[in-house]
Amino acid sequence: MTNTLRIGTRGSALAMAQSSMVAEELERAGYTTELVRIATSGDQSQAPINEIGVGVFTSALREALAAGEVDVAVHSYKDLPTAPDPRLALAAVPPREDPRDALVARDDLTLGELPPGSVVGTGSPRRASQLQALGLGLETRGIRGNVDTRMRKVADGELDAVVLARAGLARVGRLEVITESLDPLQMLPAPAQGALAVECRVDDVDTEHLLQSVLDDEASRVAVAAERAMLAALEAGCSAPVGALAGVVEDLDEDGRVIDRLSMRGVVATDDNQLVRASATGETTAAEQLGRDIAAQLLEARAASLSGPGSS
């Protein structure tokens, strides 16, 4: 481990804010840090996310880390491919920010107050399918760009509203623009939304232990592990947009003692844009199995919907 921890980050305002938060925690713990900006192909492309894939935001960071150009990489966890990189270790998942989606609408309107026919901008098929399923008569339109670019489309009257990750707005200090934080019962967030992933090289054991001891939050880690396991299982059998949210909750065991359990819900869209849902509770020590169990429920329900009445 070097005397100064070089932290690799994308150059966007949100990425810099997230990496700065990690750097500040490490500095408070007595370590010296340096932020190193890494350009990624995702930042340079204007194509829709579902066309270019999430890995475009993380691959350049990971290559710089593996090559020893930086010691640490900070990612929005939801941008990471589900397949692990054998060269790297997930050293820490810091405390998760509020994972909900947020509406930024004209005239301070909430989702239910938007008139039918209102145009809502989102670059996410997951958000679009769940918005359509609410039956509010809203039109969705694909958009790209940073937070300010997206919100400007509302201010300029091009869109009636946009849906963004609440966590991103929190991290760049823009919570005041939110007109409604969307209840997960209306819109389940993306797997790992609001969480950060802090990686180091797999053979850099000293840095891994340091990052884990200073930054890691066990409740955030197990929740996100379940959500990502669900996503990985669905990617093998389904290309539809998915949402998931897990959290540690208190429960009672057979002897009436309070214990921690992991509660999770998942959603996936069918080919005709209907939604199927599943939920379950499991042990915090078996987070990934809980995610796979919910994925199996969703795939079964989705298959049943495709073979049901009216199917060919």
Coordinates of C-alpha atoms in Angstrom, one line a residue:
M1 CA 0.0 0.0 0.0
T2 CA 1.4 3.4 -0.9
N3 CA 1.6 6.4 1.5
T4 CA -1.0 8.3 -0.5
L5 CA -4.2 6.4 -1.6
R6 CA -4.9 7.3 -5.2
I7 CA -8.6 7.2 -5.7
G8 CA -9.8 6.7 -9.3
T9 CA -13.0 8.4 -10.2
R10 CA -15.1 9.5 -13.2
G11 CA -15.0 13.2 -13.8
S12 CA -18.7 14.0 -13.6
A13 CA -20.0 16.2 -10.8
L14 CA -21.8 13.2 -9.2
A15 CA -18.8 10.9 -9.4
M16 CA -16.5 13.5 -8.0
A17 CA -18.9 14.2 -5.1
Q18 CA -19.1 10.4 -4.4
S19 CA -15.4 9.9 -4.5
S20 CA -14.8 13.0 -2.4
M21 CA -17.1 11.6 0.3
V22 CA -14.9 8.4 0.3
A23 CA -11.7 10.4 0.4
E24 CA -13.0 12.5 3.3
E25 CA -13.9 9.4 5.4
L26 CA -10.4 8.1 4.8
E27 CA -8.8 11.4 5.6
R28 CA -10.7 11.5 8.9
A29 CA -9.3 8.1 9.7
G30 CA -5.8 9.5 9.2
Y31 CA -5.0 8.5 5.7
T32 CA -3.7 10.7 2.8
T33 CA -5.7 10.6 -0.4
E34 CA -5.5 11.9 -4.0
L35 CA -8.4 11.9 -6.5
V36 CA -7.4 10.8 -10.0
R37 CA -9.9 11.5 -12.8
I38 CA -10.3 8.7 -15.3
A39 CA -12.2 9.4 -18.6
T40 CA -14.8 6.6 -19.5
S41 CA -16.5 5.9 -22.8
G42 CA -19.9 6.2 -21.1
D43 CA -19.2 9.8 -20.3
Q44 CA -18.4 10.5 -23.9
S45 CA -21.4 8.7 -25.4
Q46 CA -24.9 10.1 -25.9
A47 CA -26.5 6.7 -26.7
P48 CA -29.2 5.3 -24.4
I49 CA -27.9 3.3 -21.5
N50 CA -29.8 0.2 -22.5
E51 CA -27.9 0.3 -25.9
I52 CA -24.3 0.9 -24.6
G53 CA -24.5 -1.2 -21.4
V54 CA -23.6 -0.2 -17.8
G55 CA -20.0 -1.4 -18.0
V56 CA -19.0 1.6 -20.1
F57 CA -18.9 3.7 -16.9
T58 CA -16.7 1.4 -15.0
S59 CA -14.4 -0.5 -17.3
A60 CA -11.8 2.3 -17.7
L61 CA -11.7 2.8 -13.9
R62 CA -11.2 -0.9 -13.4
E63 CA -8.4 -1.1 -16.0
A64 CA -6.6 1.8 -14.3
L65 CA -6.9 0.1 -11.0
A66 CA -5.7 -3.3 -12.3
A67 CA -2.8 -1.5 -14.0
G68 CA -1.7 0.1 -10.8
E69 CA -2.4 3.7 -12.0
V70 CA -4.7 4.1 -8.9
D71 CA -5.1 2.2 -5.7
V72 CA -8.8 2.5 -5.2
A73 CA -11.8 2.9 -7.5
V74 CA -15.2 4.3 -6.5
H75 CA -18.2 3.3 -8.5
S76 CA -22.0 3.8 -8.4
Y77 CA -22.6 0.2 -7.5
K78 CA -25.5 -0.1 -9.9
D79 CA -23.1 0.7 -12.8
L80 CA -21.0 -2.4 -12.2
P81 CA -21.5 -5.5 -14.3
T82 CA -22.8 -8.4 -12.2
A83 CA -19.9 -10.7 -13.3
P84 CA -16.9 -10.2 -10.9
D85 CA -13.5 -9.1 -12.1
P86 CA -11.0 -11.6 -10.7
R87 CA -8.3 -9.0 -10.6
L88 CA -10.2 -6.8 -8.2
A89 CA -11.8 -7.1 -4.7
L90 CA -15.0 -5.3 -3.5
A91 CA -13.4 -3.9 -0.4
A92 CA -16.2 -1.8 0.9
V93 CA -19.9 -0.8 0.5
P94 CA -20.3 2.4 2.5
P95 CA -23.6 3.3 4.1
R96 CA -26.2 3.4 1.4
E97 CA -28.0 6.7 0.5
D98 CA -31.8 6.7 0.2
P99 CA -32.3 4.3 -2.8
R100 CA -35.7 5.7 -3.9
D101 CA -36.4 7.4 -7.3
A102 CA -37.3 11.0 -7.2
L103 CA -39.6 13.2 -9.4
V104 CA -38.6 16.6 -10.5
A105 CA -41.7 18.1 -12.1
R106 CA -42.9 21.5 -13.3
D107 CA -45.0 23.6 -10.9
D108 CA -44.0 21.4 -7.9
L109 CA -46.4 18.7 -9.1
T110 CA -46.4 15.2 -7.7
L111 CA -46.7 12.1 -9.9
G112 CA -50.4 11.8 -9.2
E113 CA -51.0 15.5 -10.0
L114 CA -49.4 15.4 -13.5
P115 CA -52.2 15.5 -16.1
P116 CA -52.7 12.6 -18.4
G117 CA -50.5 13.0 -21.5
S118 CA -47.7 14.7 -19.5
V119 CA -44.2 13.9 -20.8
V120 CA -41.8 12.4 -18.3
G121 CA -38.2 12.0 -19.2
T122 CA -36.1 9.0 -18.1
G123 CA -33.2 7.1 -19.6
S124 CA -34.2 4.0 -17.7
P125 CA -36.5 1.2 -19.2
R126 CA -37.1 0.1 -15.6
R127 CA -38.5 3.5 -14.7
A128 CA -40.5 3.8 -17.9
S129 CA -42.2 0.4 -17.5
Q130 CA -43.1 1.1 -13.9
L131 CA -44.5 4.5 -14.8
Q132 CA -46.6 3.0 -17.6
A133 CA -47.9 0.3 -15.2
L134 CA -49.3 3.0 -12.8
G135 CA -52.0 3.7 -15.4
L136 CA -51.7 7.5 -15.1
G137 CA -51.7 8.1 -18.8
L138 CA -48.2 9.6 -18.8
E139 CA -45.9 9.5 -21.8
T140 CA -42.2 8.6 -21.2
R141 CA -39.3 9.9 -23.3
G142 CA -35.7 8.7 -23.2
I143 CA -33.1 11.2 -22.2
R144 CA -29.4 11.2 -21.4
G145 CA -27.1 13.8 -19.7
N146 CA -26.1 14.9 -16.3
V147 CA -28.5 16.0 -13.5
D148 CA -28.5 19.7 -14.6
T149 CA -29.1 18.8 -18.2
R150 CA -32.1 16.7 -17.4
M151 CA -33.6 19.2 -15.0
R152 CA -33.1 22.0 -17.6
K153 CA -35.5 20.1 -19.9
V154 CA -38.2 20.6 -17.3
A155 CA -37.4 24.3 -16.7
D156 CA -37.4 24.9 -20.5
G157 CA -40.8 23.3 -20.9
E158 CA -39.4 20.4 -23.1
L159 CA -40.6 17.9 -20.5
D160 CA -43.2 18.0 -17.7
A161 CA -41.0 16.0 -15.4
V162 CA -38.0 13.8 -15.1
V163 CA -37.3 10.9 -12.8
L164 CA -33.8 10.7 -11.2
A165 CA -32.1 8.8 -8.4
R166 CA -32.7 10.6 -5.1
A167 CA -29.2 9.5 -4.0
G168 CA -27.5 11.4 -6.8
L169 CA -29.4 14.6 -6.0
A170 CA -28.5 14.2 -2.4
R171 CA -24.8 13.8 -3.1
V172 CA -24.6 16.9 -5.3
G173 CA -26.7 18.9 -2.8
R174 CA -29.8 19.3 -4.9
L175 CA -32.5 17.7 -2.8
E176 CA -34.6 21.0 -2.9
V177 CA -35.5 20.3 -6.5
I178 CA -37.4 17.1 -5.7
T179 CA -41.2 17.5 -6.0
E180 CA -41.8 13.9 -4.8
S181 CA -39.7 11.0 -3.6
L182 CA -41.4 8.0 -5.1
D183 CA -42.6 5.2 -2.8
P184 CA -41.0 1.9 -3.7
L185 CA -44.5 0.5 -3.8
Q186 CA -45.0 2.7 -6.9
M187 CA -41.5 2.3 -8.3
L188 CA -38.9 -0.2 -7.1
P189 CA -35.4 1.2 -7.7
A190 CA -32.6 -0.4 -9.7
P191 CA -30.6 -3.1 -7.9
A192 CA -27.9 -1.3 -5.8
Q193 CA -29.3 2.1 -6.4
G194 CA -27.9 4.6 -3.9
A195 CA -25.0 2.3 -3.0
L196 CA -21.3 2.8 -3.7
A197 CA -18.8 0.1 -4.5
V198 CA -15.2 0.7 -3.4
E199 CA -12.7 -1.6 -5.1
C200 CA -9.0 -2.3 -4.8
R201 CA -6.7 -4.9 -6.4
V202 CA -7.3 -8.4 -5.1
D203 CA -3.6 -8.9 -4.1
D204 CA -3.5 -5.5 -2.2
V205 CA -4.6 -7.1 1.1
D206 CA -3.5 -4.1 3.2
T207 CA -5.6 -1.6 1.2
E208 CA -8.6 -4.0 1.2
H209 CA -8.5 -4.4 5.0
L210 CA -8.1 -0.6 5.4
L211 CA -11.1 0.2 3.2
Q212 CA -13.3 -2.4 4.8
S213 CA -12.5 -1.2 8.4
V214 CA -13.0 2.5 7.6
L215 CA -15.8 2.4 5.0
D216 CA -17.8 -0.8 5.0
D217 CA -21.4 -0.9 6.2
E218 CA -22.6 -4.5 6.8
A219 CA -26.4 -3.8 6.4
S220 CA -25.8 -2.0 3.1
R221 CA -23.5 -4.7 1.8
V222 CA -25.9 -7.6 2.5
A223 CA -28.9 -5.7 1.0
V224 CA -27.1 -4.9 -2.1
A225 CA -25.7 -8.4 -2.4
A226 CA -29.2 -9.8 -2.5
E227 CA -30.4 -7.3 -5.1
R228 CA -27.3 -7.9 -7.3
A229 CA -27.7 -11.7 -7.0
M230 CA -31.3 -11.3 -8.2
L231 CA -30.2 -9.2 -11.1
A232 CA -27.4 -11.7 -12.1
A233 CA -29.9 -14.6 -12.1
L234 CA -32.4 -12.6 -14.2
E235 CA -29.8 -11.6 -16.7
A236 CA -29.3 -15.3 -17.5
G237 CA -33.0 -15.8 -18.3
C238 CA -34.5 -12.4 -19.0
S239 CA -33.5 -9.2 -20.7
A240 CA -36.4 -7.1 -19.3
P241 CA -36.0 -4.1 -17.0
V242 CA -35.9 -5.1 -13.3
G243 CA -36.2 -3.3 -10.0
A244 CA -35.3 -4.6 -6.5
L245 CA -35.0 -3.4 -3.0
A246 CA -33.7 -5.2 0.1
G247 CA -33.2 -4.1 3.6
V248 CA -32.3 -5.4 7.1
V249 CA -35.4 -5.5 9.4
E250 CA -36.0 -6.7 12.9
D251 CA -37.8 -9.9 13.5
L252 CA -38.5 -12.4 16.3
D253 CA -37.0 -15.9 16.5
E254 CA -38.7 -18.9 17.9
D255 CA -37.7 -17.9 21.4
G256 CA -39.1 -14.4 21.0
R257 CA -35.6 -12.8 20.7
V258 CA -35.1 -9.9 18.3
I259 CA -33.0 -10.8 15.3
D260 CA -32.0 -9.2 12.1
R261 CA -33.5 -10.5 8.9
L262 CA -33.3 -9.5 5.2
S263 CA -36.5 -8.5 3.5
M264 CA -36.6 -8.0 -0.3
R265 CA -39.0 -7.2 -3.1
G266 CA -38.4 -7.6 -6.9
V267 CA -40.2 -6.6 -10.1
V268 CA -39.7 -7.5 -13.7
A269 CA -41.6 -6.4 -16.8
T270 CA -43.2 -8.9 -19.3
D271 CA -42.9 -8.5 -23.0
D272 CA -46.2 -6.7 -23.1
N273 CA -45.0 -4.2 -20.4
Q274 CA -47.0 -5.8 -17.6
L275 CA -45.2 -6.2 -14.3
V276 CA -44.7 -9.3 -12.2
R277 CA -43.6 -9.0 -8.6
A278 CA -42.2 -11.2 -5.9
S279 CA -41.0 -10.8 -2.3
A280 CA -39.4 -12.9 0.4
T281 CA -37.5 -12.7 3.7
G282 CA -34.4 -14.6 4.6
E283 CA -31.3 -14.7 6.7
T284 CA -28.7 -11.9 6.5
T285 CA -26.0 -14.6 6.1
A286 CA -27.7 -15.9 3.0
A287 CA -28.3 -12.7 1.1
E288 CA -27.3 -14.0 -2.4
Q289 CA -29.5 -17.0 -2.0
L290 CA -32.5 -14.8 -1.2
G291 CA -31.8 -12.8 -4.3
R292 CA -31.7 -16.0 -6.4
D293 CA -34.9 -17.2 -4.9
I294 CA -36.7 -14.1 -5.8
A295 CA -35.3 -14.2 -9.3
A296 CA -36.7 -17.7 -9.7
Q297 CA -40.1 -16.6 -8.5
L298 CA -40.1 -13.7 -11.0
L299 CA -39.0 -15.9 -13.9
E300 CA -41.7 -18.4 -13.0
A301 CA -44.4 -15.7 -12.8
R302 CA -43.2 -14.1 -16.0
A303 CA -43.3 -17.4 -17.9
A304 CA -46.8 -18.0 -16.5
S305 CA -47.9 -14.6 -17.8
L306 CA -46.5 -15.3 -21.2
S307 CA -48.3 -18.7 -21.4
G308 CA -51.5 -17.5 -20.0
P309 CA -54.9 -16.7 -21.6
G310 CA -54.4 -14.7 -24.8
S311 CA -50.9 -15.9 -25.5
S312 CA -50.0 -17.6 -28.8

